[in-house]
Structure formats: C-alpha cells, structure tokens
Amino acid sequence: MPEHGPVLVSGRFEPEEEKRIRDAAGPARVEFTPRLSDRADLLGSATAIAGSPTAEELRRAGAARWVHSWAAGVNNELAAGLDSHPAELTSSVGNGAVPLAEHAMMLMLMLNRDAPRWAKAQSERRWERFQHGELAGLTCGIIGLGHSGLDLATKARAFHMRVVGLRRRADLPAPGVDTVHPPEQLHRFLAESDFVVVTAPDTPSTANLIDEAELRAMKETAHLIVVSRGGIVRDQALLRALTEGWIAGAGLDAHGEEPLPEDSPFWALPNTVVTPHNGATTAQTRRRGLDIFVENLERFAQGRPLRNVVDKSAGY
C-alpha cells in the first residue's frame, strides 16, 4: 500500500463481499460506509476512496491517491473536481457491457417488429397479426466501440446484420465490425445505418454529438438507440425528428434529464420505446464491478499499476 491511511469504501455489501475487499487490501484498514458523507471524519486521511465524492468531499480528501468509481462513466466525478485532483481515477467500465448490448438488441427488435403494438393488442385481448420487419440484412451503426459497443457488434453479426462503427481511433482493431469510420465521417456513417446505436461515454467531445443536422443525415426509415449516456443526443432535436418523421423511431434507455420527467413528451411518442436507464441493472453487472475493484485494490496494495485508469483529459 503506497500510504498507510484507511481505504474508505461506500455502498452496501454482503458479508462475503466485505471479506473479499478486506482480503484484497492486505494490511490496510478498510472502512465501509453507505455514503461517503457519513464518514467525513476519515476523508482527510483516506488513501483510497471507492465511490463518487462531491466537490466538498474531494476538497477534504487531500491524502487520497486513488479514487474508484462504481460507475462505468465518470462524468460526476470529473465534474466534482477529480479532473484536477492528483488522485488516480479508475472506473468500472466494462461491468455492464453484456447487458447493455443485450438491451440494445432488445430495443432494435422491439422497434423493428413494432412490439408495442403486440403489447397493446394483448392488453386488449385482441388477436392482431401484421407484417413486420426483420434485422437480417440491415446495417447496425455503433457510436463508440468500447466494451459494450464491441459486444453489441458480435450480437448484431449473429443476427446477420452488417455492422459499422464510429470512434476516435478508427485504426484500432474492431472485431465483428465491417467498417470503422473516424469522427469526421459521422454523416456518412449515419446515412448508411438502419439502426444508430449510441454506446459512447458522455465526454466534452461527444456532448450533443447528434443534433439536428445529424438526425437529418439519417435515413427516414432508420431508428436511433441510446443505451450509454444522455447528453450525446440533443433532446429537442430528437423530439422534432420523431414527431416530424425525420427518422422512424427511437429506443431510449439513457436520457438528457434523469429521471425522465412525468410531463416529458418522449413517454407518449408512438414510435419510441422508453426504459428508465435500466439496461445494465443486473446481478452480474454488480459482480463484475466488484471484481474490477477487488483486483485494483490488490494492485494498489502491492504498488502495481491499476486497470481501468481514466484519462481525465479525454473523460473516459
């Protein structure tokens, strides 16, 4: 352990999970707390913190050399001041890749086959058969080829879809992706996609990446799927696109404002499926997140490099 201060871990854990964490910390003292604010007395001496400290908590955490976020995205932590804090920041990125990719596939299938129409007919006990689509032969365009994006590519290929991707480093390997476009080819990428799926993190470079011009670049028959973070798509432009027919529909698990207000027009749009940022809420996501932290705690205790280190300037 680089320093001898305590390791402050926020959250609620089962006894066996607490034991795993204590064992990983070696000789260091581990203090568990439901919220970091409940142990403000330890913030000044804690060497490592697991959780999302507020700006005030970070100001107190002068001894912290490492902060671990239980979330995959670190927008809140960076906004609180970790972008300028000397502590190394790690995230749980990758913990929810599998269920997020599954959720994206579910939304694509629901929209492609108009599943809400079946649900409505079932609620009304009506036997209604109609012609619907199929995913085979369509193009799945993925914005962000990280853990969830690449997992989605594999799943989409299994549905006999063509897969194209968009990411900052178009030269890096992308298994399962037919073509990778750099950001400057965004409109070309959008124009060839039947489903545009947002799996990218919310960073300064992705904020409002999809605005009016981008939505108009999409096919009128295309659908937009957002499963990573809100704020990447400008809500007002998307609302116009959905109500005026620029695109065919949307599947939204991540939203610009969360929780989505009761009076939000997105709830009532007939061509939109709304879920409450729930795509990765699985027991396996929690387990993988704990695995990432435990491995990093062992590394920290032994003075070895950490994994999932966040590039604070890039935001992920």
mmCIF file of C-alpha atoms in Angstrom, residues 10 15 29 39 66 89 108 119 121 124 132 134 138 144 159 186 208 222 226 229 244 304 315:
data_model
loop_
_atom_site.group_PDB
_atom_site.id
_atom_site.type_symbol
_atom_site.label_atom_id
_atom_site.label_comp_id
_atom_site.label_asym_id
_atom_site.label_seq_id
_atom_site.Cartn_x
_atom_site.Cartn_y
_atom_site.Cartn_z
ATOM 1 C CA SER A 10 -19.019 3.458 0.073
ATOM 2 C CA PRO A 15 -20.563 -10.131 4.409
ATOM 3 C CA ARG A 29 -7.666 -0.794 7.265
ATOM 4 C CA ARG A 39 -17.577 9.267 7.330
ATOM 5 C CA TRP A 66 -6.728 6.712 -5.764
ATOM 6 C CA LEU A 89 -9.165 7.778 -11.069
ATOM 7 C CA MET A 108 -33.850 -2.911 -32.002
ATOM 8 C CA ALA A 119 -48.381 -5.442 -26.170
ATOM 9 C CA ALA A 121 -53.287 -5.905 -28.515
ATOM 10 C CA GLU A 124 -56.988 -5.550 -25.074
ATOM 11 C CA HIS A 132 -43.284 -6.653 -39.510
ATOM 12 C CA GLU A 134 -36.509 -8.466 -39.576
ATOM 13 C CA LEU A 138 -29.888 -4.298 -42.068
ATOM 14 C CA GLY A 144 -18.430 4.105 -29.544
ATOM 15 C CA PHE A 159 -28.484 -11.610 -36.290
ATOM 16 C CA LEU A 186 -20.082 10.982 -38.931
ATOM 17 C CA ASN A 208 -24.636 16.937 -28.356
ATOM 18 C CA ALA A 222 -33.776 4.476 -39.514
ATOM 19 C CA VAL A 226 -29.337 5.293 -26.857
ATOM 20 C CA ARG A 229 -25.495 8.218 -21.568
ATOM 21 C CA GLU A 244 -41.900 15.292 -37.810
ATOM 22 C CA ARG A 304 1.265 -2.255 -9.129
ATOM 23 C CA GLY A 315 -13.167 11.941 -19.910
#
